[in-house]
Amino acid sequence: MAGVIGILGGTGQLGSGLALRLTQAGYKVIIGSRSKDNAVQAVEKLKSAHPGLNFDLSGSDNKSAAAEADMVILTVHYEHLTGILEQLKAETSGKIVISTINPLTFAGGKAGLRPVAADSVGELVQEKLPEAKVTAAFHTVSAALLSNLDKPLDEDILVAGDDKAARSEVANLASAIPGLKGVEAGPLRIAKYLEEMIVLIISLNRVHKAQTGFRVTGINEA
Ligand SMILES: NC(=O)c1ccc[n+]([C@@H]2O[C@H](COP(=O)([O-])OP(=O)(O)OC[C@H]3O[C@@H](n4cnc5c(N)ncnc54)[C@H](OP(=O)(O)O)[C@@H]3O)[C@@H](O)[C@H]2O)c1
């Protein structure tokens, strides 16, 4: 099990949902933010919303959270990514970095994808953090579902990455959350397709008035 997980932009919806579920799965989590005060407030908010639970959870600025963590999860929006990555080269060197980022836009009221300065956000992160082991994961899970412990999760988390050991570790991280199963999907170039799935998810959610997710079938379990 990875020791400490730093979630950068972890004060937001996905970051807080992952922090809740990962701490309940036994991980030590640091919520990162542009402001340490915001991060500490987010920790307090999670703790006070769940008074009966034990949390190994703290808050820090993004750079310190990345430095202290063994594994880093990026939960910021695409348009805020470059600014964050510039500060993190040294802090993420040799570590697994997970991009959850969907380059989503609602231009004209329709969900679509904004242009990315590489073939995918995952590959852009790898370009900017060449010493990190970048994977792409958690693109299709709903932050609202993660944040609601009364709702059982029931979906797969597809994981792309070029470093096979890192990819497997991230799949195991996802599988540690009850109701989720990490499924390795291939090299980092596959991130593009994981990032596109959000448009389909949003359409499915609208049609079925539900929070939908994906399950992969047909995999032979060893
Ligand atoms: N929401 C979902 O269900 C979901 C599901 C799958 C993937 N994702 C992906 O997760 C990412 C975050 O989504 P979200 O819904 O959690 O967003 P969010 O609630 O808006 O949180 C994003 C966080 O980014 C930080 N931030 C805001 N402006 C910034 C800036 N200029 N520079 C650096 N950081 C900034 C904020 O933290 P501080 O102000 O504390 O720094 C904020 O809490 C997105 O890329 C999205 O595609 C979301």
Short mmCIF file of C-alpha atoms and ligand atoms in Angstrom, two decimals:
data_model
loop_
_atom_site.label_atom_id
_atom_site.label_comp_id
_atom_site.label_asym_id
_atom_site.label_seq_id
_atom_site.Cartn_x
_atom_site.Cartn_y
_atom_site.Cartn_z
CA MET A 1 0.00 0.00 0.00
CA ALA A 2 1.33 3.47 -0.94
CA GLY A 3 2.05 5.34 2.29
CA VAL A 4 0.98 8.94 1.95
CA ILE A 5 -1.25 10.29 -0.80
CA GLY A 6 -1.19 13.99 -1.68
CA ILE A 7 -4.27 15.30 -3.48
CA LEU A 8 -3.49 18.61 -5.20
CA GLY A 9 -6.55 20.81 -5.63
CA GLY A 10 -7.96 18.44 -3.02
CA THR A 11 -10.25 21.11 -1.58
CA GLY A 12 -12.56 20.65 -4.58
CA GLN A 13 -15.30 18.15 -5.25
CA LEU A 14 -13.31 15.23 -6.67
CA GLY A 15 -10.34 15.77 -4.35
CA SER A 16 -12.51 15.83 -1.23
CA GLY A 17 -14.47 12.76 -2.35
CA LEU A 18 -11.25 10.84 -3.00
CA ALA A 19 -9.80 12.03 0.32
CA LEU A 20 -12.85 10.72 2.15
CA ARG A 21 -12.87 7.33 0.45
CA LEU A 22 -9.09 6.82 0.54
CA THR A 23 -8.80 7.65 4.23
CA GLN A 24 -11.64 5.22 4.92
CA ALA A 25 -9.71 2.61 2.90
CA GLY A 26 -6.76 3.07 5.29
CA TYR A 27 -4.57 5.57 3.44
CA LYS A 28 -2.96 8.64 4.98
CA VAL A 29 -4.02 11.60 2.84
CA ILE A 30 -2.83 15.20 2.59
CA ILE A 31 -5.22 17.63 0.94
CA GLY A 32 -3.27 20.22 -1.04
CA SER A 33 -4.46 23.69 -1.99
CA ARG A 34 -3.04 26.98 -3.24
CA SER A 35 -3.67 28.13 0.32
CA LYS A 36 -2.76 26.04 3.36
CA ASP A 37 -5.66 27.67 5.26
CA ASN A 38 -8.13 26.47 2.60
CA ALA A 39 -6.71 22.97 2.84
CA VAL A 40 -7.01 22.92 6.63
CA GLN A 41 -10.60 24.18 6.35
CA ALA A 42 -11.41 21.41 3.85
CA VAL A 43 -10.02 18.84 6.29
CA GLU A 44 -12.14 20.27 9.13
CA LYS A 45 -15.21 20.28 6.91
CA LEU A 46 -14.77 16.60 6.03
CA LYS A 47 -14.15 15.67 9.65
CA SER A 48 -17.17 17.57 10.95
CA ALA A 49 -19.41 16.08 8.24
CA HIS A 50 -18.41 12.59 9.40
CA PRO A 51 -18.04 12.79 13.19
CA GLY A 52 -18.02 9.02 13.75
CA LEU A 53 -15.13 8.30 11.39
CA ASN A 54 -11.39 8.13 11.90
CA PHE A 55 -9.34 10.18 9.44
CA ASP A 56 -5.62 10.19 8.88
CA LEU A 57 -6.05 13.46 6.99
CA SER A 58 -4.19 16.77 6.99
CA GLY A 59 -4.06 19.91 4.86
CA SER A 60 -1.14 21.76 3.30
CA ASP A 61 -0.14 23.89 0.34
CA ASN A 62 0.12 21.97 -2.95
CA LYS A 63 3.92 22.00 -3.07
CA SER A 64 4.35 20.73 0.48
CA ALA A 65 1.64 18.11 -0.01
CA ALA A 66 3.45 16.82 -3.12
CA ALA A 67 6.81 16.83 -1.31
CA GLU A 68 5.45 14.85 1.65
CA ALA A 69 3.42 12.38 -0.40
CA ASP A 70 4.53 9.05 -1.85
CA MET A 71 1.84 9.29 -4.54
CA VAL A 72 0.26 12.45 -5.94
CA ILE A 73 -3.25 12.87 -7.37
CA LEU A 74 -4.03 15.94 -9.51
CA THR A 75 -7.64 17.15 -9.08
CA VAL A 76 -7.52 20.61 -10.64
CA HIS A 77 -9.21 21.75 -13.84
CA TYR A 78 -7.24 21.58 -17.08
CA GLU A 79 -6.97 25.36 -17.39
CA HIS A 80 -5.19 25.51 -14.00
CA LEU A 81 -2.83 22.62 -14.63
CA THR A 82 0.19 24.32 -16.16
CA GLY A 83 0.64 26.73 -13.26
CA ILE A 84 0.60 23.88 -10.77
CA LEU A 85 2.96 21.58 -12.68
CA GLU A 86 5.64 24.26 -12.96
CA GLN A 87 6.09 24.14 -9.16
CA LEU A 88 6.18 20.37 -8.81
CA LYS A 89 9.06 18.93 -10.82
CA ALA A 90 11.34 18.21 -7.90
CA GLU A 91 8.55 17.22 -5.51
CA THR A 92 7.16 14.57 -7.86
CA SER A 93 10.44 13.15 -9.17
CA GLY A 94 10.33 9.34 -9.08
CA LYS A 95 6.75 9.33 -7.72
CA ILE A 96 3.48 8.14 -9.18
CA VAL A 97 1.36 11.10 -10.32
CA ILE A 98 -2.27 10.42 -11.22
CA SER A 99 -4.10 12.77 -13.57
CA THR A 100 -7.88 12.67 -13.09
CA ILE A 101 -8.34 15.65 -15.39
CA ASN A 102 -11.01 15.73 -18.06
CA PRO A 103 -10.49 18.73 -20.38
CA LEU A 104 -14.21 19.42 -20.26
CA THR A 105 -15.98 22.45 -21.66
CA PHE A 106 -19.65 23.41 -21.77
CA ALA A 107 -19.27 25.79 -24.70
CA GLY A 108 -22.69 26.57 -26.17
CA GLY A 109 -24.32 24.63 -23.31
CA LYS A 110 -23.07 21.30 -24.67
CA ALA A 111 -20.51 19.09 -22.96
CA GLY A 112 -17.41 18.65 -25.09
CA LEU A 113 -13.63 18.63 -24.85
CA ARG A 114 -11.33 21.61 -25.02
CA PRO A 115 -8.11 21.37 -27.05
CA VAL A 116 -5.16 20.05 -25.06
CA ALA A 117 -1.53 21.04 -25.60
CA ALA A 118 -0.60 17.36 -26.18
CA ASP A 119 -2.49 14.25 -27.31
CA SER A 120 -4.02 13.98 -23.83
CA VAL A 121 -3.86 15.68 -20.44
CA GLY A 122 -2.09 12.61 -19.06
CA GLU A 123 0.64 12.88 -21.69
CA LEU A 124 0.95 16.62 -21.09
CA VAL A 125 1.52 15.95 -17.38
CA GLN A 126 4.19 13.40 -18.29
CA GLU A 127 5.87 15.94 -20.61
CA LYS A 128 5.95 18.55 -17.84
CA LEU A 129 7.01 16.10 -15.12
CA PRO A 130 9.45 13.84 -16.99
CA GLU A 131 10.84 12.27 -13.81
CA ALA A 132 7.39 11.24 -12.52
CA LYS A 133 5.55 8.00 -13.28
CA VAL A 134 2.37 9.49 -14.68
CA THR A 135 -0.88 7.55 -14.85
CA ALA A 136 -4.40 8.60 -15.78
CA ALA A 137 -7.33 7.37 -13.67
CA PHE A 138 -10.60 8.25 -11.89
CA HIS A 139 -11.98 10.14 -14.94
CA THR A 140 -15.45 8.64 -14.85
CA VAL A 141 -16.27 8.35 -11.15
CA SER A 142 -18.66 10.94 -9.75
CA ALA A 143 -17.36 13.23 -7.01
CA ALA A 144 -20.89 13.39 -5.61
CA LEU A 145 -21.00 9.60 -5.24
CA LEU A 146 -17.54 9.48 -3.67
CA SER A 147 -18.60 12.11 -1.15
CA ASN A 148 -21.76 10.28 -0.10
CA LEU A 149 -20.87 7.29 2.05
CA ASP A 150 -24.54 6.27 2.10
CA LYS A 151 -24.33 5.51 -1.63
CA PRO A 152 -22.49 2.27 -2.40
CA LEU A 153 -20.06 2.57 -5.29
CA ASP A 154 -20.31 0.05 -8.12
CA GLU A 155 -17.95 0.75 -11.00
CA ASP A 156 -14.55 0.25 -12.57
CA ILE A 157 -11.72 2.77 -12.63
CA LEU A 158 -9.73 2.53 -15.86
CA VAL A 159 -6.02 3.21 -15.44
CA ALA A 160 -3.57 4.16 -18.21
CA GLY A 161 0.18 4.58 -17.81
CA ASP A 162 3.47 3.63 -19.42
CA ASP A 163 5.12 2.37 -16.22
CA LYS A 164 3.49 -1.03 -15.68
CA ALA A 165 4.31 -1.24 -11.98
CA ALA A 166 2.88 2.24 -11.40
CA ARG A 167 -0.23 1.39 -13.39
CA SER A 168 -0.77 -1.72 -11.35
CA GLU A 169 -0.27 0.22 -8.09
CA VAL A 170 -2.87 2.79 -9.13
CA ALA A 171 -5.31 0.02 -10.09
CA ASN A 172 -4.77 -1.46 -6.60
CA LEU A 173 -5.36 1.98 -5.05
CA ALA A 174 -8.72 2.22 -6.83
CA SER A 175 -9.63 -1.34 -5.84
CA ALA A 176 -8.92 -0.51 -2.19
CA ILE A 177 -12.05 1.67 -2.21
CA PRO A 178 -15.05 -0.61 -1.60
CA GLY A 179 -17.25 -0.84 -4.71
CA LEU A 180 -14.54 0.32 -7.09
CA LYS A 181 -12.29 -1.92 -9.13
CA GLY A 182 -9.13 -0.68 -10.82
CA VAL A 183 -8.73 -2.02 -14.35
CA GLU A 184 -5.49 -1.50 -16.25
CA ALA A 185 -6.38 -0.06 -19.66
CA GLY A 186 -2.98 0.26 -21.34
CA PRO A 187 -0.21 2.81 -21.95
CA LEU A 188 -0.49 6.53 -21.31
CA ARG A 189 -1.56 7.25 -24.89
CA ILE A 190 -4.88 5.62 -23.90
CA ALA A 191 -5.46 8.53 -21.47
CA LYS A 192 -6.99 10.45 -24.38
CA TYR A 193 -9.85 7.96 -24.57
CA LEU A 194 -10.37 7.90 -20.79
CA GLU A 195 -10.58 11.69 -20.80
CA GLU A 196 -13.19 11.60 -23.58
CA MET A 197 -15.48 9.25 -21.65
CA ILE A 198 -16.81 12.09 -19.51
CA VAL A 199 -18.82 13.43 -22.43
CA LEU A 200 -20.54 10.06 -22.74
CA ILE A 201 -21.06 9.86 -18.97
CA ILE A 202 -22.70 13.29 -18.90
CA SER A 203 -25.06 12.29 -21.71
CA LEU A 204 -25.91 8.98 -19.98
CA ASN A 205 -26.54 10.83 -16.72
CA ARG A 206 -28.90 13.23 -18.46
CA VAL A 207 -30.82 10.54 -20.34
CA HIS A 208 -31.19 8.26 -17.31
CA LYS A 209 -31.34 10.99 -14.63
CA ALA A 210 -28.66 9.03 -12.77
CA GLN A 211 -25.01 9.03 -11.83
CA THR A 212 -23.67 6.40 -14.19
CA GLY A 213 -20.29 4.65 -14.26
CA PHE A 214 -18.50 1.99 -16.29
CA ARG A 215 -17.92 -1.72 -15.77
CA VAL A 216 -15.60 -3.72 -18.02
CA THR A 217 -16.75 -7.28 -18.65
CA GLY A 218 -14.98 -10.34 -20.01
CA ILE A 219 -11.71 -10.06 -18.09
CA ASN A 220 -10.48 -13.45 -16.91
CA GLU A 221 -9.58 -13.15 -13.24
CA ALA A 222 -6.37 -15.04 -12.36
N1 LIG B 1 -16.22 16.48 -10.17
C1 LIG B 1 -16.21 15.24 -10.67
O1 LIG B 1 -17.18 14.47 -10.52
C2 LIG B 1 -15.01 14.75 -11.44
C3 LIG B 1 -14.94 13.41 -11.85
C4 LIG B 1 -13.82 12.96 -12.56
C5 LIG B 1 -12.78 13.83 -12.85
N2 LIG B 1 -12.87 15.14 -12.43
C6 LIG B 1 -11.75 16.05 -12.72
O2 LIG B 1 -11.25 16.52 -11.49
C7 LIG B 1 -10.77 17.86 -11.65
C8 LIG B 1 -11.37 18.73 -10.55
O3 LIG B 1 -12.77 18.74 -10.67
P1 LIG B 1 -13.67 19.24 -9.45
O4 LIG B 1 -15.07 19.07 -9.86
O5 LIG B 1 -13.19 18.59 -8.19
O6 LIG B 1 -13.31 20.80 -9.43
P2 LIG B 1 -13.42 21.86 -8.24
O7 LIG B 1 -14.43 21.41 -7.25
O8 LIG B 1 -13.59 23.19 -8.89
O9 LIG B 1 -11.98 21.79 -7.53
C9 LIG B 1 -10.81 22.12 -8.22
C10 LIG B 1 -9.79 22.70 -7.26
O10 LIG B 1 -8.79 23.38 -8.07
C11 LIG B 1 -8.20 24.41 -7.31
N3 LIG B 1 -8.04 25.60 -8.15
C12 LIG B 1 -8.98 26.50 -8.53
N4 LIG B 1 -8.42 27.47 -9.27
C13 LIG B 1 -7.10 27.18 -9.38
C14 LIG B 1 -6.00 27.81 -10.01
N5 LIG B 1 -6.13 28.93 -10.70
N6 LIG B 1 -4.77 27.21 -9.90
C15 LIG B 1 -4.62 26.07 -9.20
N7 LIG B 1 -5.64 25.43 -8.56
C16 LIG B 1 -6.85 25.98 -8.66
C17 LIG B 1 -9.14 24.75 -6.15
O11 LIG B 1 -8.42 24.49 -4.96
P3 LIG B 1 -7.76 25.68 -4.07
O12 LIG B 1 -8.61 26.91 -4.32
O13 LIG B 1 -7.92 25.19 -2.69
O14 LIG B 1 -6.36 25.81 -4.53
C18 LIG B 1 -10.31 23.79 -6.32
O15 LIG B 1 -10.75 23.24 -5.10
C19 LIG B 1 -11.16 18.31 -13.05
O16 LIG B 1 -10.06 18.29 -13.90
C20 LIG B 1 -12.20 17.29 -13.49
O17 LIG B 1 -12.18 17.05 -14.89
C21 LIG B 1 -13.94 15.62 -11.73
#
